[in-house]
Amino acid sequence: MTKKRIGIVGSTGSIGRQALDVIRLNRELFDISFLCANSSEELLKEQAAEFGVDAVCLAAGGAQSLVKLIREQELDLVLVAAVGAAGIVPAWETVNRGIDLALANKESIVAAGRIILDRAKETGASVIPVDSEHSAIHQCLMGQRIEDVQKVILTASGGAFRNTPNDALGHVGVSEALNHPNWSMGSKITVDSATMMNKGLELIEARFLFDIDPSILDVVIHPQSIIHSAVQFIDGSTLAQLGWPDMRTPISFAMGLPSRLECGVKPLDLFEVGRLDFRKPDYDKYRCLALALEVLKKDNNGPMIVMNAANEIAVEQFLLGNVSYLGIAEVIEETLSIFDTGDFSTLEEVFETDKKARETARYSVKRMNG
């Protein structure tokens, strides 16, 4: 494998730290061109010192420094692991320059998927998904014809409340929502896993990443998180990608493509796994997933932008104790009901809609609190 020059956006977050774990095991294969964090300055300094990186930036004060790094550094690959809509600008700047993008930020595709992916086609940049589900789909589709695909099935753990009775969800708190049974992730995505909004966002992401008709996308709850997603074909075959629930596997796949890398994850032992279970989602329990499916069917990015923005505000306020767990879906639903949006073709329109949706969601939170 040729040595790659890589930039990491969100290096101090969960995905960024695990990406650096992979690089530690493969130092001869990577040169880190830059590191960027949101606000964790001390950890960023430690990372830069360890890996000998001179170009670093904090994104909390604005995206200008990060944009400058992406535009000016020598790069073969940029890993975008920023949380939320903050990933849109670095994702766009990366593909706009024709640089390959390893994408661990689903919100940028949900809000601006067509814009980013169309530009990637024009510049020749590859967009390689880092989400475990989309990495699995990517691997299952390699060498296949998209017209032979009959169904794409995203698996979901069911999150922290998969075994919690529906009538008890009105009393759950932040610490319980953050207690994911399988994965170690950041706070925002862990809450999204509990509500299954993460799966709704991932369905939309899959629609754009693989240019898949929404009608052939499906979700199954798979508590063990061993099968990361599956693709069914017209000849009756189903291909699935399996592995332990460890993000270092999809991270290393995206970073190493077309090679596979040693990443510190042990091989899957089917005897240790023992059994695999599957069940349909309960849309009464997972109201956020139901809302996302309604938005997906519209297939316009306007409602997708609004839903994503409202979810970010609702989760933020839940983590701060200002919204109940069930209130997350209420904020999203109310915000969606206020907007009548179509399809947008520019980033300016995306950001303007995102801004208005966030303001509306914050108003919804204040209204709920009287």
Coordinates of C-alpha atoms in Angstrom, one line a residue:
M1 CA 0.0 0.0 0.0
T2 CA 1.3 3.5 -1.0
K3 CA 1.8 5.8 2.0
K4 CA -1.2 8.1 2.4
R5 CA -1.3 11.7 3.5
I6 CA -4.3 12.1 5.7
G7 CA -6.1 14.9 7.5
I8 CA -8.4 14.2 10.4
V9 CA -11.4 16.4 11.2
G10 CA -12.6 15.6 14.7
S11 CA -9.4 14.0 15.9
T12 CA -10.3 14.2 19.6
G13 CA -13.7 12.6 19.3
S14 CA -14.5 8.9 19.5
I15 CA -13.9 8.2 15.8
G16 CA -10.9 10.4 15.5
R17 CA -9.2 8.8 18.5
Q18 CA -9.9 5.3 17.1
A19 CA -8.5 6.4 13.7
L20 CA -5.3 7.4 15.5
D21 CA -5.3 3.9 17.1
V22 CA -5.3 2.4 13.6
I23 CA -2.5 4.7 12.5
R24 CA -0.4 3.7 15.6
L25 CA -0.5 0.1 14.3
N26 CA 0.4 1.3 10.7
R27 CA 2.7 4.2 11.1
E28 CA 4.6 3.3 8.0
L29 CA 1.5 3.7 5.9
F30 CA 0.3 7.2 6.9
D31 CA 1.6 10.7 7.1
I32 CA -0.8 13.0 9.1
S33 CA -1.1 16.3 7.2
F34 CA -3.3 18.0 9.8
L35 CA -5.5 17.4 12.8
C36 CA -8.6 19.4 13.7
A37 CA -10.7 19.3 16.9
N38 CA -13.7 21.3 17.9
S39 CA -12.6 22.6 21.3
S40 CA -10.4 20.0 23.1
E41 CA -7.2 22.0 22.8
E42 CA -5.0 20.1 25.3
L43 CA -5.8 16.6 23.8
L44 CA -5.2 18.1 20.3
K45 CA -1.8 19.3 21.4
E46 CA -0.9 15.9 22.8
Q47 CA -2.0 14.2 19.5
A48 CA 0.0 16.6 17.4
A49 CA 3.1 16.1 19.6
E50 CA 2.8 12.3 19.4
F51 CA 2.4 12.1 15.7
G52 CA 4.7 15.1 14.8
V53 CA 1.9 17.1 13.2
D54 CA 2.5 20.8 12.7
A55 CA -0.8 21.8 11.1
V56 CA -3.6 21.8 13.7
C57 CA -6.7 23.9 14.2
L58 CA -9.7 24.3 16.5
A59 CA -13.0 24.6 14.7
A60 CA -15.0 26.0 17.6
G61 CA -14.1 29.6 16.5
G62 CA -15.3 29.0 13.0
A63 CA -14.5 26.9 9.9
Q64 CA -12.0 29.2 8.2
S65 CA -8.9 27.7 9.6
L66 CA -10.1 24.2 8.7
V67 CA -11.1 25.2 5.2
K68 CA -7.6 26.7 4.7
L69 CA -5.9 23.4 5.8
I70 CA -8.1 21.3 3.4
R71 CA -7.4 23.7 0.6
E72 CA -3.6 24.0 1.1
Q73 CA -2.3 20.9 2.7
E74 CA -0.9 18.0 0.6
L75 CA -3.6 15.3 1.0
D76 CA -4.7 11.9 -0.3
L77 CA -7.5 11.4 2.1
V78 CA -9.5 13.4 4.6
L79 CA -11.4 11.7 7.5
V80 CA -14.4 13.8 8.5
A81 CA -15.5 12.7 11.9
A82 CA -17.0 16.0 13.1
V83 CA -20.4 15.7 14.8
G84 CA -23.6 17.0 13.2
A85 CA -23.9 19.7 10.6
A86 CA -20.3 20.8 11.3
G87 CA -19.2 18.1 8.9
I88 CA -20.8 19.6 5.9
V89 CA -18.2 22.3 5.1
P90 CA -15.1 20.0 5.4
A91 CA -16.9 17.2 3.4
W92 CA -17.7 19.7 0.6
E93 CA -14.2 21.3 0.6
T94 CA -12.6 17.8 0.4
V95 CA -14.5 16.6 -2.6
N96 CA -14.4 20.0 -4.2
R97 CA -10.6 19.7 -4.3
G98 CA -10.9 16.1 -5.7
I99 CA -9.5 14.5 -2.5
D100 CA -10.9 11.2 -1.3
L101 CA -13.3 11.5 1.6
A102 CA -13.6 9.0 4.5
L103 CA -16.9 10.0 5.9
A104 CA -18.0 9.4 9.5
N105 CA -20.5 12.2 9.5
K106 CA -23.9 11.1 8.4
E107 CA -25.5 14.5 8.9
S108 CA -23.5 16.0 6.0
I109 CA -25.0 13.5 3.6
V110 CA -28.5 13.7 5.1
A111 CA -28.5 17.5 4.7
A112 CA -26.4 18.0 1.5
G113 CA -25.9 14.5 0.0
R114 CA -26.8 15.3 -3.6
I115 CA -24.7 18.4 -3.6
I116 CA -21.6 16.7 -2.1
L117 CA -21.9 13.5 -4.1
D118 CA -22.5 15.3 -7.4
R119 CA -19.5 17.4 -6.8
A120 CA -17.4 14.3 -6.0
K121 CA -18.4 12.7 -9.3
E122 CA -17.3 15.9 -11.1
T123 CA -13.9 16.0 -9.4
G124 CA -13.2 12.3 -9.2
A125 CA -13.1 12.1 -5.4
S126 CA -14.2 8.9 -3.8
V127 CA -16.6 9.1 -0.8
I128 CA -15.9 6.1 1.4
P129 CA -18.4 5.6 4.3
V130 CA -17.1 5.0 7.8
D131 CA -20.4 4.2 9.5
S132 CA -20.4 0.4 10.2
E133 CA -23.6 -0.1 8.3
H134 CA -22.6 1.8 5.2
S135 CA -19.1 0.3 5.3
A136 CA -20.9 -3.1 5.3
I137 CA -23.1 -2.2 2.4
H138 CA -20.1 -0.8 0.5
Q139 CA -18.3 -4.1 0.9
C140 CA -21.3 -6.2 -0.1
L141 CA -21.8 -4.1 -3.2
M142 CA -18.1 -4.3 -4.4
G143 CA -18.1 -5.9 -7.8
Q144 CA -21.9 -6.0 -8.0
R145 CA -24.3 -4.4 -10.4
I146 CA -26.7 -2.0 -8.6
E147 CA -29.5 -3.1 -10.9
D148 CA -29.2 -6.6 -9.5
V149 CA -30.0 -5.4 -5.9
Q150 CA -33.4 -6.3 -4.6
K151 CA -33.1 -5.0 -1.0
V152 CA -30.6 -3.3 1.3
I153 CA -31.1 -4.1 4.9
L154 CA -29.5 -2.0 7.6
T155 CA -29.1 -3.6 11.0
A156 CA -29.8 -1.8 14.3
S157 CA -28.9 -2.8 17.8
G158 CA -32.1 -1.2 19.1
G159 CA -30.1 1.0 21.5
A160 CA -30.2 1.4 25.2
F161 CA -34.0 0.9 25.5
R162 CA -34.5 -2.1 23.1
N163 CA -35.9 -4.1 26.1
T164 CA -37.5 -1.3 27.9
P165 CA -41.4 -1.4 28.0
N166 CA -42.9 1.5 26.0
D167 CA -44.8 2.8 29.0
A168 CA -41.5 3.2 30.9
L169 CA -39.9 5.5 28.4
G170 CA -41.4 8.6 29.9
H171 CA -39.3 8.2 32.9
V172 CA -35.8 7.4 31.5
G173 CA -33.0 9.8 31.9
V174 CA -29.7 10.8 30.2
S175 CA -27.5 8.3 32.0
E176 CA -29.7 5.5 30.9
A177 CA -29.9 6.7 27.3
L178 CA -26.1 6.8 27.2
N179 CA -25.7 3.2 28.4
H180 CA -25.4 1.5 25.0
P181 CA -25.3 -2.3 25.2
N182 CA -22.9 -2.9 22.3
W183 CA -21.0 0.1 21.0
S184 CA -18.7 2.7 22.5
M185 CA -19.6 6.1 20.8
G186 CA -20.0 9.8 21.5
S187 CA -23.0 11.1 23.4
K188 CA -24.9 12.5 20.5
I189 CA -24.8 9.3 18.4
T190 CA -25.5 7.1 21.5
V191 CA -28.7 9.1 22.1
D192 CA -29.6 8.8 18.4
S193 CA -29.1 5.0 18.8
A194 CA -31.5 4.9 21.7
T195 CA -34.2 6.8 19.7
M196 CA -33.2 5.0 16.5
M197 CA -32.9 8.3 14.8
N198 CA -29.4 7.2 13.8
K199 CA -31.0 4.5 11.7
G200 CA -33.3 6.9 10.1
L201 CA -30.4 9.2 9.2
E202 CA -28.5 6.1 8.0
L203 CA -31.4 5.1 5.7
I204 CA -31.3 8.6 4.1
E205 CA -27.5 8.4 3.9
A206 CA -27.6 5.0 2.2
R207 CA -30.2 6.4 -0.3
F208 CA -27.6 9.0 -1.5
L209 CA -24.3 7.2 -1.0
F210 CA -25.4 4.2 -3.1
D211 CA -28.0 5.9 -5.3
I212 CA -30.6 3.4 -4.0
D213 CA -34.4 3.8 -4.4
P214 CA -35.9 4.4 -0.9
S215 CA -38.4 1.7 -1.5
I216 CA -35.8 -1.1 -1.3
L217 CA -34.3 0.1 2.0
D218 CA -35.2 -1.7 5.1
V219 CA -34.2 -2.0 8.8
V220 CA -34.0 -5.0 11.1
I221 CA -33.2 -5.0 14.8
H222 CA -30.3 -7.3 15.5
P223 CA -29.3 -7.1 19.2
Q224 CA -25.9 -8.7 18.9
S225 CA -24.6 -6.1 16.3
I226 CA -22.6 -8.8 14.6
I227 CA -24.1 -8.5 11.1
H228 CA -23.5 -4.8 10.2
S229 CA -25.8 -4.8 7.2
A230 CA -26.8 -7.0 4.3
V231 CA -27.7 -6.8 0.6
Q232 CA -30.2 -9.1 -1.1
F233 CA -30.0 -9.7 -4.9
I234 CA -32.5 -10.8 -7.5
D235 CA -31.1 -14.4 -7.6
G236 CA -32.0 -15.0 -4.0
S237 CA -28.5 -14.4 -2.7
T238 CA -27.9 -12.3 0.4
L239 CA -24.5 -10.9 1.2
A240 CA -23.7 -9.7 4.7
Q241 CA -20.6 -8.3 6.4
L242 CA -20.0 -9.6 9.9
G243 CA -17.6 -8.6 12.7
W244 CA -17.4 -7.6 16.3
P245 CA -19.0 -4.3 17.1
D246 CA -15.8 -2.2 17.0
M247 CA -15.5 1.0 14.9
R248 CA -11.8 0.4 14.2
T249 CA -12.8 -2.1 11.6
P250 CA -14.8 0.3 9.3
I251 CA -12.4 3.1 10.1
S252 CA -9.4 1.0 9.0
F253 CA -11.3 -0.2 5.9
A254 CA -12.0 3.4 4.8
M255 CA -8.5 4.5 5.5
G256 CA -6.8 1.6 3.8
L257 CA -8.9 1.0 0.8
P258 CA -8.1 -0.9 -1.5
S259 CA -5.9 -2.6 1.1
R260 CA -7.1 -4.0 4.5
L261 CA -5.2 -3.0 7.6
E262 CA -4.3 -4.5 10.9
C263 CA -6.5 -2.5 13.3
G264 CA -6.4 -4.3 16.7
V265 CA -9.8 -6.0 16.3
K266 CA -9.8 -9.8 17.0
P267 CA -11.3 -12.1 14.4
L268 CA -14.9 -13.1 14.7
D269 CA -15.5 -16.3 16.6
L270 CA -18.9 -17.8 15.5
F271 CA -18.8 -20.2 18.4
E272 CA -18.4 -17.4 20.8
V273 CA -21.2 -15.5 19.1
G274 CA -23.4 -18.6 19.5
R275 CA -26.7 -17.1 18.1
L276 CA -28.0 -14.2 16.0
D277 CA -31.4 -12.7 16.6
F278 CA -33.6 -10.4 14.5
R279 CA -36.8 -8.6 14.9
K280 CA -38.9 -5.8 13.3
P281 CA -38.7 -2.3 14.8
D282 CA -41.5 -1.1 17.0
Y283 CA -42.4 2.2 15.4
D284 CA -44.4 3.3 18.5
K285 CA -41.3 2.9 20.6
Y286 CA -39.0 4.4 18.0
R287 CA -41.0 7.4 16.9
C288 CA -37.9 9.2 15.6
L289 CA -37.3 6.3 13.2
A290 CA -40.9 6.6 12.0
L291 CA -40.5 10.3 11.4
A292 CA -37.3 9.7 9.4
L293 CA -39.1 7.1 7.2
E294 CA -41.8 9.7 6.4
V295 CA -39.1 12.2 5.4
L296 CA -37.2 9.5 3.4
K297 CA -40.4 8.8 1.3
K298 CA -40.6 12.5 0.3
D299 CA -37.1 12.2 -1.1
N300 CA -36.4 15.9 -0.9
N301 CA -33.5 17.3 1.0
G302 CA -35.5 20.2 2.5
P303 CA -37.4 18.0 5.1
M304 CA -34.1 16.0 5.6
I305 CA -32.3 19.2 6.6
V306 CA -35.1 20.3 8.9
M307 CA -35.3 16.9 10.6
N308 CA -31.6 16.7 11.1
A309 CA -31.3 20.2 12.5
A310 CA -34.3 19.7 14.9
N311 CA -32.8 16.4 16.1
E312 CA -29.5 18.0 16.9
I313 CA -31.2 20.6 19.0
A314 CA -33.5 18.2 20.7
V315 CA -30.6 15.8 21.6
E316 CA -28.5 18.7 22.8
Q317 CA -31.3 19.9 25.0
F318 CA -32.0 16.4 26.3
L319 CA -28.4 16.0 27.3
L320 CA -28.7 19.3 29.1
G321 CA -31.8 18.1 30.9
N322 CA -34.2 20.6 29.2
V323 CA -36.1 18.0 27.2
S324 CA -37.5 14.6 28.2
Y325 CA -36.5 11.5 26.3
L326 CA -39.9 11.4 24.6
G327 CA -39.7 15.1 24.0
I328 CA -36.9 14.5 21.4
A329 CA -39.4 13.1 18.9
E330 CA -42.0 15.8 19.8
V331 CA -39.5 18.6 19.0
I332 CA -38.6 17.0 15.7
E333 CA -42.2 16.4 14.7
E334 CA -43.3 20.0 15.6
T335 CA -40.4 21.5 13.7
L336 CA -41.2 19.4 10.6
S337 CA -44.8 20.5 10.8
I338 CA -43.9 24.2 10.6
F339 CA -41.7 23.9 7.5
D340 CA -42.9 23.4 3.9
T341 CA -39.7 22.8 2.1
G342 CA -38.7 21.4 -1.3
D343 CA -35.3 20.4 -2.7
F344 CA -32.2 22.7 -2.4
S345 CA -29.3 22.7 -4.8
T346 CA -26.8 25.0 -3.1
L347 CA -25.0 24.9 0.3
E348 CA -26.2 28.4 1.0
E349 CA -29.8 27.2 0.9
V350 CA -28.9 24.2 3.0
F351 CA -27.3 26.4 5.7
E352 CA -30.1 28.9 5.7
T353 CA -32.8 26.2 6.1
D354 CA -30.6 24.5 8.8
K355 CA -30.4 27.8 10.7
K356 CA -34.1 28.4 10.6
A357 CA -34.9 24.9 11.6
R358 CA -32.6 25.2 14.7
E359 CA -34.3 28.4 15.7
T360 CA -37.7 26.8 15.4
A361 CA -36.6 23.7 17.4
R362 CA -35.2 25.9 20.2
Y363 CA -38.5 27.7 20.3
S364 CA -40.3 24.4 20.5
V365 CA -38.1 23.4 23.5
K366 CA -38.9 26.7 25.3
R367 CA -42.6 26.2 24.6
M368 CA -42.5 22.7 26.1
N369 CA -40.9 24.2 29.2
G370 CA -43.5 26.8 29.6

